[in-house]
XYZ file of C-alpha atoms in Angstrom:
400
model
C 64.487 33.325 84.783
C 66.250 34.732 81.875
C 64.929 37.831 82.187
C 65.873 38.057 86.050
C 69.246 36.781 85.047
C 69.576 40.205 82.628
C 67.624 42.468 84.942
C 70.433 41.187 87.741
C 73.548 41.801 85.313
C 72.150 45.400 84.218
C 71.201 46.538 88.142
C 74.853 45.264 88.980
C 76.712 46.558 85.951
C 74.964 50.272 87.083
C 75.839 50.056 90.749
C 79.436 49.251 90.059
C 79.612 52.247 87.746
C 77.741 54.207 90.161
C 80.810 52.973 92.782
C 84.049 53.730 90.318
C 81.978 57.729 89.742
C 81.953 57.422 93.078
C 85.563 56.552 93.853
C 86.587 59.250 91.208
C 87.999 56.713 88.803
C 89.900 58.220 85.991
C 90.634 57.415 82.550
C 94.478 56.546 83.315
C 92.962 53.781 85.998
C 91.186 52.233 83.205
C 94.029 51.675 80.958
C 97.756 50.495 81.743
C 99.347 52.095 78.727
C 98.675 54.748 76.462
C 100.895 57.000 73.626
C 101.606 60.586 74.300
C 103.994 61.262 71.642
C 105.047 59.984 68.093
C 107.511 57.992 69.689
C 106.514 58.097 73.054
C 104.742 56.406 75.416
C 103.032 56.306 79.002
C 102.337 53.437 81.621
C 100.520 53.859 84.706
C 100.147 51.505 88.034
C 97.329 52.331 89.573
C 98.333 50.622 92.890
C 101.194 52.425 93.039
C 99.505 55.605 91.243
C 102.784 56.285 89.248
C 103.141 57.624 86.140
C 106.205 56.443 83.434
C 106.644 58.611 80.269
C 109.381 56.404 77.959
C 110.082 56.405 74.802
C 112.266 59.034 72.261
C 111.665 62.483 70.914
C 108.593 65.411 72.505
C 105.050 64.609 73.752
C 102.338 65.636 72.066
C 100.935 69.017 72.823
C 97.396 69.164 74.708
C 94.909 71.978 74.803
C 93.246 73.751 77.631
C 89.509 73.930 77.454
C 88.060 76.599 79.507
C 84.029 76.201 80.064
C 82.234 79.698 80.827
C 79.683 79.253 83.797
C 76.345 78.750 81.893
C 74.230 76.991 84.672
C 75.155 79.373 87.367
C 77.434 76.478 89.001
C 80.961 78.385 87.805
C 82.810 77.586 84.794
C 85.664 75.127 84.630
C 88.992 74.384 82.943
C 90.246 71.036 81.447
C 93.329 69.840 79.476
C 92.426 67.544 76.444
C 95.514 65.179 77.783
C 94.511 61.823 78.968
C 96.378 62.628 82.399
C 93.590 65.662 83.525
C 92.000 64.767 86.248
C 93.650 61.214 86.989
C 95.206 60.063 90.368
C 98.992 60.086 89.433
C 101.038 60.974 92.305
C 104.405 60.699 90.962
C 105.119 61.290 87.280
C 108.489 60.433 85.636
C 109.701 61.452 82.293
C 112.702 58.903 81.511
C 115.730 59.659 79.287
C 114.873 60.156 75.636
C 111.825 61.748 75.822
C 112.910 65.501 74.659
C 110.025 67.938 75.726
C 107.037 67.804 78.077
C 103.780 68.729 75.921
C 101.887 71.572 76.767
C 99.310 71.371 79.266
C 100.270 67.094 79.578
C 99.726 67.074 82.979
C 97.415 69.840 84.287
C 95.583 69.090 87.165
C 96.653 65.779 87.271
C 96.826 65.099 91.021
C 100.480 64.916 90.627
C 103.014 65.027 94.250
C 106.512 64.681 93.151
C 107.986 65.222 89.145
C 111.232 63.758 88.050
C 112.735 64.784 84.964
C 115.251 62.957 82.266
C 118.471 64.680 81.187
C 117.658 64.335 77.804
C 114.433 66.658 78.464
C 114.814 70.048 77.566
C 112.057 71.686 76.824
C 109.145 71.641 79.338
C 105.996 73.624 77.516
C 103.783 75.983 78.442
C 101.434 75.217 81.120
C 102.855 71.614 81.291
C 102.088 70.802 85.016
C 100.050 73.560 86.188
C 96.689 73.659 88.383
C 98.727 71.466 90.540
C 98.395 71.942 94.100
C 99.845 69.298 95.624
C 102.585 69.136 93.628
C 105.933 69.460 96.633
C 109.169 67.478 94.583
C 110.387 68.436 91.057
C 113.357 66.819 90.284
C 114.820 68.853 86.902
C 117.247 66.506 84.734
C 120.306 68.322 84.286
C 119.353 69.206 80.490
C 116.063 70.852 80.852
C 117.147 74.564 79.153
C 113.288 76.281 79.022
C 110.393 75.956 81.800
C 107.503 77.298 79.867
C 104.853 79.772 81.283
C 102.381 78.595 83.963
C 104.371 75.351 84.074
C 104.642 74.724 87.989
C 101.753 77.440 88.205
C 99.928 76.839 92.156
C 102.121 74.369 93.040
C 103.465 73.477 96.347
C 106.736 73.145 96.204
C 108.926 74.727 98.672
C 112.188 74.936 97.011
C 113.506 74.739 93.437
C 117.301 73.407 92.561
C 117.375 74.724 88.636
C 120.064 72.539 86.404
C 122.978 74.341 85.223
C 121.230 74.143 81.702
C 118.822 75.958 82.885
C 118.223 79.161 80.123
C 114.758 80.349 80.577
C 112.263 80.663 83.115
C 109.513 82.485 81.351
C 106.613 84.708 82.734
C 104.461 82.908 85.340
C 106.159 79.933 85.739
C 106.007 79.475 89.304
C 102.974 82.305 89.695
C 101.110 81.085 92.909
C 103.959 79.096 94.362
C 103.896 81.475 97.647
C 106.034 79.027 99.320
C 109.637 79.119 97.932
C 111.606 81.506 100.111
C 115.176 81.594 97.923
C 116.367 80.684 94.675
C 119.824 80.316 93.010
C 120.007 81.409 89.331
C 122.724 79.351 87.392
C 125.569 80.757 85.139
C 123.585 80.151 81.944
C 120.055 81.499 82.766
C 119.411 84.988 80.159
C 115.995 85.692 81.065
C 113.821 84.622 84.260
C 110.534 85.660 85.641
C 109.870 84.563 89.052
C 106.686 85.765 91.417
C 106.665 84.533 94.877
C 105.138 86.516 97.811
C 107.227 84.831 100.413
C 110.992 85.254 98.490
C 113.567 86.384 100.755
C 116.616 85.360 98.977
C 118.273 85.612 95.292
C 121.353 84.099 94.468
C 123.103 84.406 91.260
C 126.287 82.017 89.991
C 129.311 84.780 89.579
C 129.947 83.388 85.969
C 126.752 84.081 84.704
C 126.409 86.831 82.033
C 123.190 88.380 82.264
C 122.354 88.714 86.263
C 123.849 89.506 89.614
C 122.754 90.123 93.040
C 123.433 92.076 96.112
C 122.842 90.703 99.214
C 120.055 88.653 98.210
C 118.604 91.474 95.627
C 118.090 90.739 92.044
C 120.583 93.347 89.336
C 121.438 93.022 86.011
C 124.973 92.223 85.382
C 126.215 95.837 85.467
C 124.137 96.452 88.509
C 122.746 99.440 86.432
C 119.002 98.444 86.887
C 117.477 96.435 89.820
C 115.890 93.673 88.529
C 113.875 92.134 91.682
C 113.781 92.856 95.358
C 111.978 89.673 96.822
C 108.843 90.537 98.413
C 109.118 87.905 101.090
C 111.727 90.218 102.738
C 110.331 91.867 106.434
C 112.555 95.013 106.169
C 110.448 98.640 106.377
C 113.196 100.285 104.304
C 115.650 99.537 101.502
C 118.506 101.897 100.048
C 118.994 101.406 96.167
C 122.646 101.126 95.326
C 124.949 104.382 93.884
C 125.131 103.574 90.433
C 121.501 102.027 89.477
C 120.064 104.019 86.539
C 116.895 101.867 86.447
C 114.249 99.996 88.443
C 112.996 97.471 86.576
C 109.098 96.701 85.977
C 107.280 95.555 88.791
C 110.512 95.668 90.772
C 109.322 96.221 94.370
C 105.590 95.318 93.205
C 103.986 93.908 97.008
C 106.424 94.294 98.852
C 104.047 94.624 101.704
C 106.159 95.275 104.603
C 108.076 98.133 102.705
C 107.691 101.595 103.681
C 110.588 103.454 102.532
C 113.193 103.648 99.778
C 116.236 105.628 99.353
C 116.563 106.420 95.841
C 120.083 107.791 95.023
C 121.188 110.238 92.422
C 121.679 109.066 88.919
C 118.595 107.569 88.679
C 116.829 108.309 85.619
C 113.493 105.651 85.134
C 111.403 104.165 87.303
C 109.475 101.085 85.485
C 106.003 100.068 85.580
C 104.657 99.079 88.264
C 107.823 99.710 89.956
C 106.331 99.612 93.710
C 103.290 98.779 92.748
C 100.834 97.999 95.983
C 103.822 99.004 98.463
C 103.284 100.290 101.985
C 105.600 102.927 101.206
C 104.284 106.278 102.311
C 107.307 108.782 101.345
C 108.888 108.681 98.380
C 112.222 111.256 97.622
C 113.059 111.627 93.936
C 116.863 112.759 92.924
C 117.042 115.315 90.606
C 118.682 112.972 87.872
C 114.663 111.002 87.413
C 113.593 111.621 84.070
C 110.410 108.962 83.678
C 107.910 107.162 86.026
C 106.000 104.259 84.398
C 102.701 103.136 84.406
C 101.010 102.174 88.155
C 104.596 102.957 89.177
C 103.272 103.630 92.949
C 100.199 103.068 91.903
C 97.865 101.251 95.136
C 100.603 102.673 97.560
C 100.265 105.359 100.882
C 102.530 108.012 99.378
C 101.014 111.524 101.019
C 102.573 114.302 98.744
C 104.873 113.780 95.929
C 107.341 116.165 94.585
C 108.325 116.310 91.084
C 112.007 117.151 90.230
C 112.980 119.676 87.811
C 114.320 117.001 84.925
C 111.325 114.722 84.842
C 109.811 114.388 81.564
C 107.356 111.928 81.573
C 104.705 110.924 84.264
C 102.669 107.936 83.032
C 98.872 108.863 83.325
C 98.577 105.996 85.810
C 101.612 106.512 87.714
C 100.181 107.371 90.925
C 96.706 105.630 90.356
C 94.758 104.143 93.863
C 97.102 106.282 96.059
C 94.432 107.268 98.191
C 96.463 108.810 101.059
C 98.121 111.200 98.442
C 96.739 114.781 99.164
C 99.060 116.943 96.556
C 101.811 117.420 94.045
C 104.184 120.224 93.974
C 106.448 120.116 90.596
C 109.846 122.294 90.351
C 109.255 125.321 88.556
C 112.048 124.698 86.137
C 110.644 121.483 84.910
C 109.285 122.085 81.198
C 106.895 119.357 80.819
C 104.631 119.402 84.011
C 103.280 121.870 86.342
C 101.180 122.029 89.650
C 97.795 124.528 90.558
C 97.670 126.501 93.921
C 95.746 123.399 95.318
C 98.282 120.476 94.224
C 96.606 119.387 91.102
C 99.340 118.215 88.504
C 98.592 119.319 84.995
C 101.305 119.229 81.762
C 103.071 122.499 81.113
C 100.765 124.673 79.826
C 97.999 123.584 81.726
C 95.763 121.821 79.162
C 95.614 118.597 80.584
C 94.878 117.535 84.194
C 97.726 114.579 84.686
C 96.641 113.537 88.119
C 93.808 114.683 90.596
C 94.916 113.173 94.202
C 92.320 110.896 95.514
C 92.276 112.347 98.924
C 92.525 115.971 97.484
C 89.022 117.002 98.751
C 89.629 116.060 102.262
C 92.890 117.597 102.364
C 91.701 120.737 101.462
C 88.826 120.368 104.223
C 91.210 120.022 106.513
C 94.131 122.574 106.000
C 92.153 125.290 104.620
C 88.076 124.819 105.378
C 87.898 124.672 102.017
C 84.892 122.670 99.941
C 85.352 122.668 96.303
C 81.834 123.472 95.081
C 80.476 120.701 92.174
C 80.340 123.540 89.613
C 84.206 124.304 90.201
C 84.442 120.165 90.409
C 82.969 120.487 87.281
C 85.259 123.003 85.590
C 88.231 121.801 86.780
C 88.326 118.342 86.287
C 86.316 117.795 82.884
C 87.827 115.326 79.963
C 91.320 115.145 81.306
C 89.863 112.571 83.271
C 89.053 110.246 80.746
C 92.324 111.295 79.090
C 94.399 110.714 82.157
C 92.985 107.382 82.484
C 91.942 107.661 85.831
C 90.374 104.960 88.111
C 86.402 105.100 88.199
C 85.483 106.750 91.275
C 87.887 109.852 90.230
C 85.634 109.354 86.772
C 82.600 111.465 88.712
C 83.399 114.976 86.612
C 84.392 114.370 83.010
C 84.951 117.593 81.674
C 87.264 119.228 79.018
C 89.730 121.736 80.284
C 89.805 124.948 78.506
């Protein structure tokens, strides 16, 4: 009877195991209260599936753990915090708690954040791999949202704090859904990626930024900052008096198929338009440098190359596979052009760009097949030296 009695316990004790695996049970169900911080504590109600953060002074920082796919099932990433993986729904961080740990609440099932005044640092990472995630409600202290905090989330809108100093890189990466955002008077740096953006707004007393019409400028307005790729508009005219367009200005901008550049413009950033629709592209005579991928991915046909340009980055034009030619002003000292639109440095001795829809062109417009020995000669090392993508990789030779 004993022995039936055991047998019983141990078959139940499994099945209601078996039921909480089942139910997805986490760790923060299984205990009410837990610490998080020297000083500072946590309390969940798992009825409720609320999260409380109390206590004084930062959270401890957490870890992420990412598992390489070794059984052919895909690899997986986990935070070391207790909070990965629970059922917490709505999180708040009450006044005297002073940071948010790193990676504290990834992937914690989390809906709706509210934040303490006396937070002001949130760290890197802090509530990312959040889907769900639609409310954050920033105490009006918070002065740094770290990288990848808010990373995937859901949210539809964002109302920084006048605190507010930095957003840094990838903060709200993957949140396609926030259409406009207002920058307050003390923010001095701020990344901020969102494919549906239509709208910037900056607070007239702040130092560092401005905007025009909804378009992101440094204070000065000398170098456009950010023109939000959520925008429908075909073409754009850059404002007399910008000097620069910042990296990854107009980077997909999908619906955008022209730009007016205007005079007095002397750089163009990396990735400037990267993976644009634009497919014409006039450069003033003032341009002195295009950056890396700066139309790289984008329709552009036939570029010409002003006279005062003196530095095309080897990936400028990369993946334009529309573009058939280049034709470079004679007076320009550092770059030159063949009889078949091939751009090369001055003297010839190193082959900056070979169009990716050269050959065709040529087929076209003159009947003309480049034989593979002339491939051969023509296109050598330069290749590798240029940097170019692999299928333009076929004919690695060294000029001569």
């Amino acid at each position: 009877m004993k022995k039936m009695k055991s047998f019983m316990l141990v078959t139940a004790t499994m099945i209601l195991l078996a039921v909480m695996l089942c139910m997805n049970v986490s760790a923060a169900d299984l205990a009410a209260t837990g610490q998080c911080g020297e000083n500072v504590y946590w309390q969940y109600n798992a009825e409720a599936k609320e999260l409380v953060v109390s206590g004084t002074g930062p959270m401890y920082d957490y870890e992420l753990i990412v598992e390489d796919d070794t059984d052919g099932y895909g690899g997986y990433d986990y935070s070391t915090s207790p909070f990965c993986y629970a059922i917490a729904h709505k999180i708040i961080i009450e006044e005297g708690v002073t940071n948010v740990g790193e990676y504290a609440f990834y992937s914690s099932n989390v809906r709706d954040v509210t934040i303490a005044d006396s937070v002001k640092t949130i760290k890197k990472g802090a509530f990312s791999d959040n889907g769900w995630l639609k409310t954050i409600d920033f105490g009006n202290g918070v002065e740094v949202i770290g990288k990848f905090d808010f990373q995937d989330a859901s949210v539809q809108s964002v109302a920084f704090p006048e605190s507010l100093i930095t957003v840094e890189l990838g903060a709200f990466a993957g949140c396609s859904e926030i259409k406009e955002i207002h920058i307050p008077k003390n923010v001095s740096s701020i990344s901020f990626p969102s494919e549906k953006l239509e709208n910037i707004t900056v607070d007239e007393a702040n130092e560092h930024y401005s905007d025009i019409d909804g378009v992101l400028f440094n204070k000065e307005k000398t170098q456009l900052i950010t023109y939000p790729a959520g925008r429908t508009a075909e073409s754009y005219v850059v404002p007399d008096g910008v000097a620069d367009i910042g990296k990854s200005a107009f980077s997909e901008c999908y619906k955008l198929k022209n730009v007016v550049l205007p005079e007095g413009l002397l750089s163009i950033g990396d990735m400037a338009f990267y993976i644009c629709k634009l497919d014409e592209v006039v450069f003033p005579e003032s341009l002195e440098t295009i950056g890396d991928n700066a139309f790289g991915a984008t329709y552009i046909t036939e570029v010409a190359i002003p006279s005062n340009v003196k530095h095309i980055a080897s990936t400028a034009f990369n993946d334009c596979d529309e573009l058939v030619g280049f034709t470079v002003d004679e007076a320009n000292e550092y770059y030159c052009n063949d009889s078949f639109g091939v751009l090369y440095n001055k003297d010839q001795t190193v082959l900056m760009n070979y169009p990716c829809n050269h050959d065709q062109y040529l087929r076209v417009k003159y009947g003309y097949d480049i034989p593979e020995e002339e491939k051969k000669a023509r296109v050598n090392n330069a290749l590798e030296m240029a940097h170019l993508t692999e299928h333009r990789k076929k004919f690695p030779i060294q000029l001569s």
